[in-house]
Amino acid sequence: MQVTMTVNGTEVTRDVEPRLLLVHFLRETLGLTGTHWGCDTSNCGTCVVLVDGEPVKSCTQLAAMTAGHEVRTVEGMAAGGTLDPVQQGFMEEHGLQCGFCTPGMMLTARALLDRNPDPDEGEIREAISGQICRCTGYATIVRSIQWAAAHPAAETTDQEVRA
Amino acid sequence: MTAVTDKPRATRASAAGSSGKGCPVQVPAPFDYARATSVADALELLERHGPESHVIAGGHSLLPMMKLRLARPEWLIDINDVAELGHLTEEADVLRVGALTRHAALLDSDVVGRLFPIVHDAEKVIADPVVRNRGTIGGSLGQADPAEDLTTVCDVLRAQVVIVGPAGERVVDIGDFHRGPYETACEQNELITEVRFPIRARSSSAYEKVERRVGDWAVAAAGAAILLAEDGTFADVAIGLTALGLEGLATEAAAVLVGERPSEELLAEAGRLAAVASSPVEDQRGPVDYKRHLADELTRRVLRRSLERVGATAGALQGG
Ligand SMILES: Cc1cc2nc3c(=O)[nH]c(=O)nc-3n(C[C@H](O)[C@H](O)[C@H](O)COP(=O)(O)OP(=O)(O)OC[C@H]3O[C@@H](n4cnc5c(N)ncnc54)[C@H](O)[C@@H]3O)c2cc1C
Ligand code: FES
Ligand code: FES
């Protein structure tokens, strides 16, 4: 069947099997491997993407169900060479070690801050409670999101990041 | 359902699936997909595609089951676009909740929290916030998992389920809706459209769940709804248990309270009787004795909290 959806602002149309999960559509059909695929049982949250601005576990949604909707993946976080404040926060506060959970964590953080620009620690921990990090112990992830909340218009270009 | 969320990775089928590169991918078996635009359209699609066509709402119970081949529908009828199933309407004596209402919307609703605090108690501990963005009340009841929290909530609130099928609409008491684990009164060619919660004065409710970690299914949980008479005695009590092997309500535990004035001794007796009514099984979430103990203790707690809440409501009414 044919599905059309908007991914990171670009409309895409592809022929897919109805059983294709959104996570595989993104990773394999579109080649957007920034979205990770872990437990495949809706538990770990590394596959989280935003669908119409809301965090969704893409291993538990069909590409077919997503047709007509707007998807945002980690590849769509930086705009015009400028990192999203959440991405910068994860750098500033060491919000990742191996990085496996990071795309899902950052997108959930983005959705949280869009809804609630000044969350307290409890609200941050609640928002990411459907996602597992095996490295950081969460403390630095919470601090990264707090950093992003405190710097809503952080300005760092790709150049500075690489430097 | 434990089988779904705790299934080890070893069960992954090496289906060719989407990767086609021999990488082990756990994908559902092939099926066809159709998107319904209205209730009438969904019914027509279910009828046209026959007994192996199934409704998909949030998909957060059905897709995990399909990955594990515990469900193998030939057609999925997607009802996520059916806007008429997304309502949340307060009327004088009933709250009408559309079947497609997401867990997150129930938790966000001030009306729901004010009328039925038990729903917020439960929603806070159902899965995690991301799963709650997708899972629906209709899917929860339709799934009829013995560990489903909203089942107990609907039981004690004496909810009614509206089912629409080729023969028209019928309204089913929640007690008749449940037919046992994973079985309900909703036939394959029918749709759950609405859940109705009766609104009653001088009543309140509470839910408490013990879980191993955030987002997990219940080790055990209890829910209660109470209605007080003018003189402060219990006029009606409903007690339900989750994941404790009790179908329907703990009627004997509730019966010792009705007509009586609330006291700790009576709550303890109700807790004891709820534990007697339970028949938990030992699993990785705990042994039988522990779960029985939880049935007793959680029953007392939810009764106590419901009482506190009625007090708060009555106080507010007098003050206003
Ligand atoms: C990781 C994880 C943890 C979870 N933890 C909990 C928990 O702690 N407590 C809890 O209660 N639940 C839990 N759940 C289940 C979650 O609440 C599901 O969202 C819910 O059970 C099913 O809702 P759904 O809309 O996703 O249903 P779906 O998966 O879409 O459907 C489930 C079943 O209901 C049928 N159905 C759906 N809608 C209708 C309708 N309108 N009419 C007729 N039939 C219908 C479908 O055909 C299917 O058989 C968890 C789920 C996951 C993935
Ligand atoms: S891969 Fe989707 S939740 Fe783990
Ligand atoms: S950084 Fe390794 S899992 Fe989170």
XYZ file of C-alpha atoms and ligand atoms in Angstrom:
544
model
C 0.000 0.000 0.000
C 1.049 3.588 -0.488
C 1.638 5.829 2.525
C 2.287 9.544 2.559
C 3.416 11.396 5.649
C 5.521 14.382 6.553
C 8.882 13.479 8.056
C 10.941 16.341 9.446
C 9.026 18.805 7.313
C 9.328 16.889 4.042
C 6.435 14.988 2.535
C 7.372 11.414 1.670
C 5.389 8.785 -0.213
C 6.427 5.131 -0.256
C 5.012 1.735 -1.080
C 5.030 -0.397 2.057
C 3.598 -3.575 3.464
C 0.746 -2.826 5.893
C 2.658 -4.683 8.606
C 5.683 -2.396 8.407
C 6.300 -0.740 11.766
C 7.011 2.973 11.842
C 10.484 2.382 13.330
C 11.498 0.251 10.336
C 9.875 2.660 7.893
C 12.058 5.430 9.292
C 15.260 3.420 9.620
C 15.138 1.204 6.575
C 12.731 2.668 4.046
C 13.870 6.249 4.602
C 17.369 5.515 5.913
C 16.885 7.699 8.985
C 18.834 5.550 11.414
C 18.883 8.173 14.146
C 15.728 6.583 15.508
C 16.932 3.556 17.437
C 15.295 0.188 17.795
C 15.802 -1.690 21.039
C 13.431 -3.886 22.983
C 10.715 -4.054 20.322
C 8.245 -4.628 23.189
C 7.158 -1.024 23.817
C 9.230 -0.858 26.987
C 12.585 0.849 26.387
C 11.552 3.998 24.508
C 14.657 4.319 22.376
C 12.367 4.261 19.305
C 10.383 7.310 20.436
C 9.607 9.848 17.715
C 7.142 12.723 17.723
C 3.909 12.176 15.822
C 1.977 15.431 15.553
C 4.234 16.707 18.341
C 3.536 13.852 20.776
C 6.064 11.196 21.805
C 5.114 7.784 20.407
C 6.944 4.445 20.551
C 7.519 3.844 16.856
C 7.985 0.083 17.361
C 4.335 -0.056 18.382
C 2.807 1.924 15.566
C 2.374 0.923 11.942
C 3.707 3.129 9.183
C 0.211 2.750 7.712
C -1.342 4.259 10.855
C 1.022 7.204 10.588
C 0.005 8.137 7.039
C -1.293 11.697 6.904
C 0.546 12.688 10.079
C 3.667 14.681 10.884
C 6.670 12.812 12.186
C 9.725 14.367 13.753
C 12.841 12.340 14.363
C 16.173 13.234 15.917
C 17.411 14.148 12.432
C 14.805 16.917 12.421
C 15.806 18.500 15.713
C 18.555 20.822 14.546
C 17.343 23.632 12.302
C 19.611 25.232 9.701
C 22.795 24.125 11.415
C 21.580 25.224 14.837
C 21.209 22.546 17.449
C 17.986 22.354 19.379
C 18.523 23.581 22.952
C 17.777 20.038 24.098
C 20.610 18.686 21.975
C 22.927 21.334 23.310
C 21.814 20.587 26.864
C 22.747 16.921 26.388
C 26.231 18.080 25.339
C 26.641 20.614 28.123
C 25.496 18.293 30.886
C 26.804 14.974 29.530
C 23.303 13.588 29.021
C 24.625 10.572 27.167
C 27.302 7.937 27.361
C 26.714 5.218 24.772
C 23.981 7.296 23.152
C 21.573 4.471 22.512
C 18.672 5.971 24.463
C 19.504 9.524 23.423
C 17.277 10.146 20.373
C 14.152 9.029 22.232
C 15.132 10.917 25.363
C 15.744 14.136 23.440
C 12.480 13.987 21.525
C 10.496 13.342 24.677
C 12.308 16.273 26.270
C 11.469 18.487 23.272
C 7.769 17.587 23.536
C 7.813 18.202 27.296
C 9.373 21.656 26.925
C 6.962 22.583 24.121
C 4.095 21.858 26.498
C 5.703 22.989 29.721
C 8.705 25.318 29.217
C 9.655 25.284 32.898
C 9.188 21.756 34.251
C 10.346 20.825 37.748
C 12.540 17.791 38.294
C 9.581 15.558 39.099
C 7.864 16.493 35.852
C 11.021 15.779 33.869
C 11.489 12.399 35.512
C 7.839 11.541 34.907
C 8.072 12.547 31.229
C 11.041 10.242 30.565
C 9.785 7.404 32.767
C 8.815 5.315 29.742
C 12.396 5.294 28.531
C 15.334 3.319 29.777
C 18.939 4.473 29.983
C 21.472 1.845 30.985
C 24.402 4.237 31.238
C 23.812 7.589 32.857
C 21.681 6.824 35.893
C 19.351 9.537 34.547
C 20.800 12.352 36.691
C 22.677 13.925 33.789
C 19.701 13.468 31.467
C 17.539 15.397 33.923
C 20.205 18.097 34.155
C 20.453 18.266 30.351
C 16.725 18.911 30.086
C 16.951 21.498 32.846
C 19.760 23.146 30.899
C 17.549 23.282 27.797
C 14.693 24.767 29.817
C 17.028 27.462 31.109
C 18.379 28.201 27.599
C 15.283 28.153 25.373
C 17.067 29.904 22.518
C 20.490 28.306 22.775
C 22.557 29.215 19.762
C 25.237 26.807 18.731
C 26.095 26.134 15.134
C 27.318 22.865 13.773
C 30.709 24.529 13.350
C 31.010 25.343 17.018
C 29.900 21.848 17.922
C 32.584 20.283 15.771
C 35.233 22.699 16.944
C -0.668 -9.179 30.178
C 2.574 -10.642 31.363
C 3.047 -12.783 28.289
C 3.287 -9.720 26.118
C 5.560 -7.407 28.000
C 7.784 -10.001 29.604
C 8.257 -12.239 26.617
C 11.962 -12.906 26.260
C 13.761 -11.881 23.100
C 14.221 -15.543 22.299
C 10.683 -15.563 20.922
C 11.640 -13.185 18.145
C 10.758 -14.673 14.834
C 13.365 -14.340 12.171
C 10.746 -13.138 9.755
C 12.000 -11.578 6.573
C 9.850 -8.630 7.489
C 10.910 -5.178 6.568
C 14.643 -5.578 6.672
C 14.936 -8.387 4.169
C 18.598 -8.625 5.172
C 18.303 -11.671 7.386
C 18.439 -9.499 10.475
C 16.111 -10.880 13.159
C 13.055 -8.682 13.040
C 9.979 -9.199 15.120
C 7.164 -8.167 12.825
C 3.519 -9.075 12.659
C 2.405 -11.666 10.108
C 1.034 -10.126 6.903
C -2.410 -8.545 6.976
C -4.411 -5.989 5.053
C -5.189 -2.555 6.395
C -8.142 -0.217 6.045
C -8.842 3.082 7.705
C -12.359 3.800 8.907
C -13.708 7.328 8.695
C -16.827 6.891 10.850
C -18.504 4.348 13.100
C -20.769 3.295 10.213
C -17.740 2.911 7.953
C -15.893 0.814 10.565
C -18.884 -1.510 10.941
C -19.169 -1.845 7.180
C -15.454 -2.695 6.889
C -15.667 -5.277 9.700
C -18.656 -6.854 7.992
C -17.074 -6.824 4.535
C -13.746 -8.305 5.598
C -15.228 -10.975 7.799
C -14.351 -12.785 11.005
C -10.583 -12.293 10.759
C -10.834 -8.509 10.625
C -10.085 -6.646 13.844
C -10.302 -3.107 15.072
C -7.059 -1.354 15.954
C -7.143 1.692 18.240
C -3.897 2.645 20.014
C -2.427 -0.689 18.995
C -0.483 -0.946 22.237
C -2.002 -4.269 23.160
C -2.817 -5.622 19.721
C 0.509 -4.957 17.949
C 2.605 -6.618 20.696
C 0.254 -9.616 20.501
C 0.605 -9.706 16.709
C 4.393 -9.569 16.893
C 4.272 -12.644 19.115
C 1.684 -14.341 16.867
C -0.725 -14.411 19.801
C -3.065 -12.557 17.443
C -3.154 -13.022 13.668
C -5.838 -10.826 12.140
C -6.109 -10.848 8.355
C -7.444 -7.304 8.283
C -6.867 -4.374 10.604
C -9.558 -1.709 10.662
C -7.920 1.451 11.978
C -10.391 3.613 13.934
C -7.963 6.385 14.887
C -9.585 8.820 12.431
C -13.103 8.262 13.784
C -13.534 11.646 15.449
C -16.969 10.795 16.843
C -15.276 8.323 19.246
C -13.094 10.932 20.949
C -15.624 12.791 23.090
C -15.637 13.404 26.839
C -18.990 14.857 27.843
C -20.307 15.617 31.315
C -24.082 15.491 31.668
C -26.229 15.833 34.799
C -25.971 12.212 35.871
C -23.465 10.620 33.533
C -19.986 11.157 32.104
C -19.753 9.882 28.539
C -16.293 8.880 27.414
C -15.699 8.036 23.752
C -13.947 4.712 23.141
C -10.990 6.384 21.435
C -10.209 8.626 24.405
C -6.506 8.148 25.151
C -5.131 7.385 28.612
C -3.330 10.747 28.449
C -6.595 12.618 27.809
C -8.281 10.934 30.778
C -5.348 11.916 32.969
C -5.372 15.502 31.663
C -9.095 15.986 32.204
C -10.079 18.061 35.253
C -13.675 16.882 34.870
C -12.591 13.253 35.149
C -10.409 13.993 38.175
C -13.182 15.868 39.954
C -15.926 13.316 39.315
C -13.924 10.103 39.452
C -10.572 10.518 41.194
C -10.069 6.760 40.856
C -9.496 7.240 37.122
C -6.609 9.609 37.775
C -5.204 7.308 40.493
C -5.163 4.488 37.933
C -4.037 6.472 34.905
C -0.975 7.776 36.747
C 0.264 4.182 37.021
C -0.945 2.710 33.724
C 2.111 2.040 31.604
C 4.188 5.188 31.032
C 3.452 8.637 29.590
C 4.464 7.661 26.053
C 2.274 4.549 25.988
C -0.526 6.646 27.489
C -0.366 8.951 24.463
C -1.661 6.083 22.341
C -3.602 3.568 24.456
C -7.361 4.090 24.619
C -10.146 3.257 27.042
C -11.940 1.243 24.351
C -8.795 -0.756 23.662
C -8.220 -1.384 27.355
C -11.718 -2.766 27.835
C -11.629 -4.561 24.489
C -8.380 -6.263 25.412
C -9.859 -7.493 28.729
C -6.479 -8.388 30.141
C -6.845 -9.608 33.743
C -4.131 -7.125 34.739
C -5.803 -4.183 32.963
C -6.279 -1.366 35.459
C -9.219 0.358 33.776
C -11.259 -2.843 33.962
C -11.293 -2.668 37.755
C -11.946 1.069 37.618
C -14.974 0.569 35.355
C -16.188 -2.321 37.524
C -16.294 -0.319 40.742
C -17.758 2.774 39.069
C -20.539 0.514 37.708
C -19.845 1.792 34.215
C -21.827 0.865 31.158
C -20.341 0.070 27.771
C -22.062 1.167 24.577
C -21.619 -1.342 21.763
C -22.723 -0.700 18.190
C -23.119 -3.467 15.642
C -25.051 -4.376 12.506
C -28.207 -4.769 14.634
C -27.836 -1.308 16.174
C -26.726 -0.043 19.565
C -26.887 -1.756 22.938
C -25.832 -0.626 26.378
C -24.192 -3.322 28.468
C -23.462 -3.215 32.204
C -19.751 -3.645 32.784
C -20.408 -6.862 34.719
C -22.027 -8.378 31.622
C -19.430 -6.886 29.303
C -16.659 -9.038 30.788
C -16.828 -12.654 29.739
C -13.484 -13.681 31.247
C -9.824 -13.081 30.415
C -9.502 -11.607 26.882
C -13.228 -12.126 26.262
C -15.942 -9.516 26.157
C -19.521 -9.033 25.023
C -18.256 -7.039 22.025
C -18.438 -9.326 18.992
C -15.953 -9.248 16.127
C -18.332 -7.255 13.904
C -19.149 -4.731 16.625
C -17.542 -1.595 17.979
C -17.259 -0.221 21.490
C -18.259 3.408 21.035
C -18.588 4.811 24.533
C -18.132 4.115 28.235
C -20.692 5.721 30.566
C -19.907 6.519 34.175
C -22.877 7.295 36.423
C -22.368 10.502 38.443
C -23.580 10.260 42.034
C -23.567 12.816 44.838
C -21.810 12.019 48.157
C -19.647 9.456 46.402
C -15.970 9.036 45.785
C -13.441 6.483 44.689
C -9.768 5.512 44.803
C -7.274 3.099 43.249
C -3.921 1.847 44.414
C -1.500 -0.405 42.613
C 1.725 -2.089 43.594
C 4.126 -2.447 40.674
C 7.694 -3.682 40.461
C 8.875 -0.616 38.581
C 7.439 2.403 36.819
C 5.254 1.465 33.885
C 4.881 -2.186 34.760
C 1.678 -4.154 35.018
C 0.261 -4.581 38.505
C 1.652 -7.062 41.007
C -1.733 -6.374 42.539
C -4.115 -3.442 42.735
C -7.425 -2.556 44.340
C -10.106 -0.033 43.546
C -13.117 1.153 45.514
C -16.100 3.404 44.968
C -18.365 4.426 47.837
C -21.667 6.239 48.202
C -22.629 7.644 51.605
C -26.214 8.087 52.847
C -27.361 11.398 54.403
C -26.649 9.966 57.864
C -23.047 9.147 56.975
C -23.491 5.396 56.652
C -22.374 3.502 53.557
C -25.256 3.395 51.055
C -23.296 1.577 48.354
C -19.793 0.151 48.142
C -17.968 -1.502 45.252
C -14.559 -3.110 45.652
C -12.532 -4.534 42.774
C -9.137 -6.210 42.494
C -6.656 -6.236 39.615
C -4.349 -9.159 38.788
C -5.631 -11.029 41.832
C -7.776 -13.684 40.176
C -11.130 -12.146 40.988
C -13.690 -11.746 38.210
C -16.035 -8.859 38.907
C -16.518 -7.268 42.315
C -15.633 -8.426 45.822
C -19.291 -8.454 46.839
C -18.942 -9.950 50.318
C -16.295 -7.447 51.301
C -18.581 -4.622 50.171
C -21.644 -6.109 51.875
C -20.154 -5.876 55.388
C -19.931 -2.111 54.957
C -23.337 -1.258 53.511
C -25.681 0.310 56.097
C -22.820 0.757 58.569
C -20.990 3.806 59.810
C -17.336 3.839 58.615
C -14.787 2.543 61.142
C -11.268 1.141 60.933
C -12.540 -2.211 62.251
C -15.021 -2.468 59.398
C -12.417 -1.510 56.804
C -10.164 -4.223 58.187
C -12.981 -6.739 57.886
C -13.624 -5.659 54.293
C -9.908 -6.028 53.542
C -9.873 -9.495 55.023
C -12.893 -10.549 52.956
C -11.403 -9.093 49.764
C -8.272 -11.175 50.374
C -10.455 -14.251 50.880
C -12.267 -13.523 47.603
C -8.996 -13.200 45.677
C -7.260 -16.201 44.134
C -3.868 -14.946 42.991
C -1.346 -17.155 41.233
C 2.355 -17.166 41.897
C 4.441 -15.669 39.098
C 7.543 -13.548 38.638
C 5.682 -10.682 40.277
C 5.337 -12.448 43.599
C 4.076 -15.402 45.645
C 0.447 -16.053 46.565
C 0.727 -15.042 50.233
C 2.215 -11.687 49.335
C -0.490 -10.980 46.778
C -3.225 -11.951 49.260
C -1.680 -9.603 51.759
C -1.793 -6.866 49.109
C -5.479 -7.565 48.396
C -6.218 -6.975 52.088
C -4.005 -3.942 52.624
C -4.823 -2.186 49.320
C -8.555 -2.665 49.871
C -8.340 -0.913 53.231
C -6.313 1.895 51.768
C -8.629 2.621 48.840
C -11.660 2.566 51.142
C -9.933 4.944 53.535
C -8.932 7.284 50.703
C -12.433 7.240 49.211
C -13.832 8.232 52.613
C -11.357 11.091 52.949
C -12.358 12.273 49.519
C -16.085 12.256 50.260
C -15.305 14.306 53.339
C -13.460 16.822 51.227
C -16.300 16.996 48.721
C -18.987 17.379 51.390
C -16.966 20.102 53.059
C -16.597 21.983 49.811
C -20.319 21.714 49.111
C -21.248 23.115 52.524
C -18.723 25.904 52.188
C -20.070 26.842 48.745
C 4.726 -1.260 27.778
C 3.261 -1.293 28.094
C 2.848 -1.244 29.410
C 1.495 -1.269 29.728
N 1.125 -1.205 31.037
C -0.179 -1.212 31.356
C -0.596 -1.132 32.709
O 0.218 -1.001 33.626
N -1.928 -1.170 32.977
C -2.857 -1.265 31.983
O -4.044 -1.290 32.290
N -2.502 -1.335 30.690
C -1.187 -1.315 30.361
N -0.820 -1.391 29.049
C -1.852 -1.540 28.016
C -2.252 -0.198 27.466
O -3.077 0.435 28.417
C -2.988 -0.389 26.152
O -2.950 0.820 25.500
C -4.425 -0.825 26.249
O -4.542 -2.027 26.903
C -5.028 -1.077 24.900
O -5.439 0.100 24.319
P -5.193 0.324 22.790
O -6.035 1.463 22.391
O -3.768 0.400 22.519
O -5.849 -1.010 22.155
P -5.475 -1.854 20.873
O -4.188 -2.548 21.063
O -5.664 -1.049 19.644
O -6.664 -2.922 20.919
C -6.743 -3.880 21.969
C -7.941 -4.804 21.683
O -9.169 -4.094 21.794
C -9.871 -4.095 20.564
N -10.449 -2.757 20.408
C -9.805 -1.554 20.514
N -10.674 -0.538 20.412
C -11.903 -1.089 20.211
C -13.209 -0.554 20.023
N -13.444 0.762 20.032
N -14.245 -1.424 19.842
C -14.020 -2.760 19.866
N -12.806 -3.331 20.050
C -11.765 -2.500 20.222
C -8.869 -4.470 19.496
O -9.483 -5.135 18.414
C -7.953 -5.386 20.268
O -8.481 -6.670 20.350
C 0.526 -1.376 28.699
C 0.930 -1.426 27.364
C 2.282 -1.391 27.052
C 2.669 -1.451 25.617
S 12.166 -0.434 20.667
Fe 10.298 0.607 20.900
S 10.082 0.777 23.031
Fe 11.928 -0.379 22.833
S 23.419 6.679 27.220
Fe 23.621 4.547 27.034
S 21.570 3.897 27.299
Fe 21.435 5.990 27.762
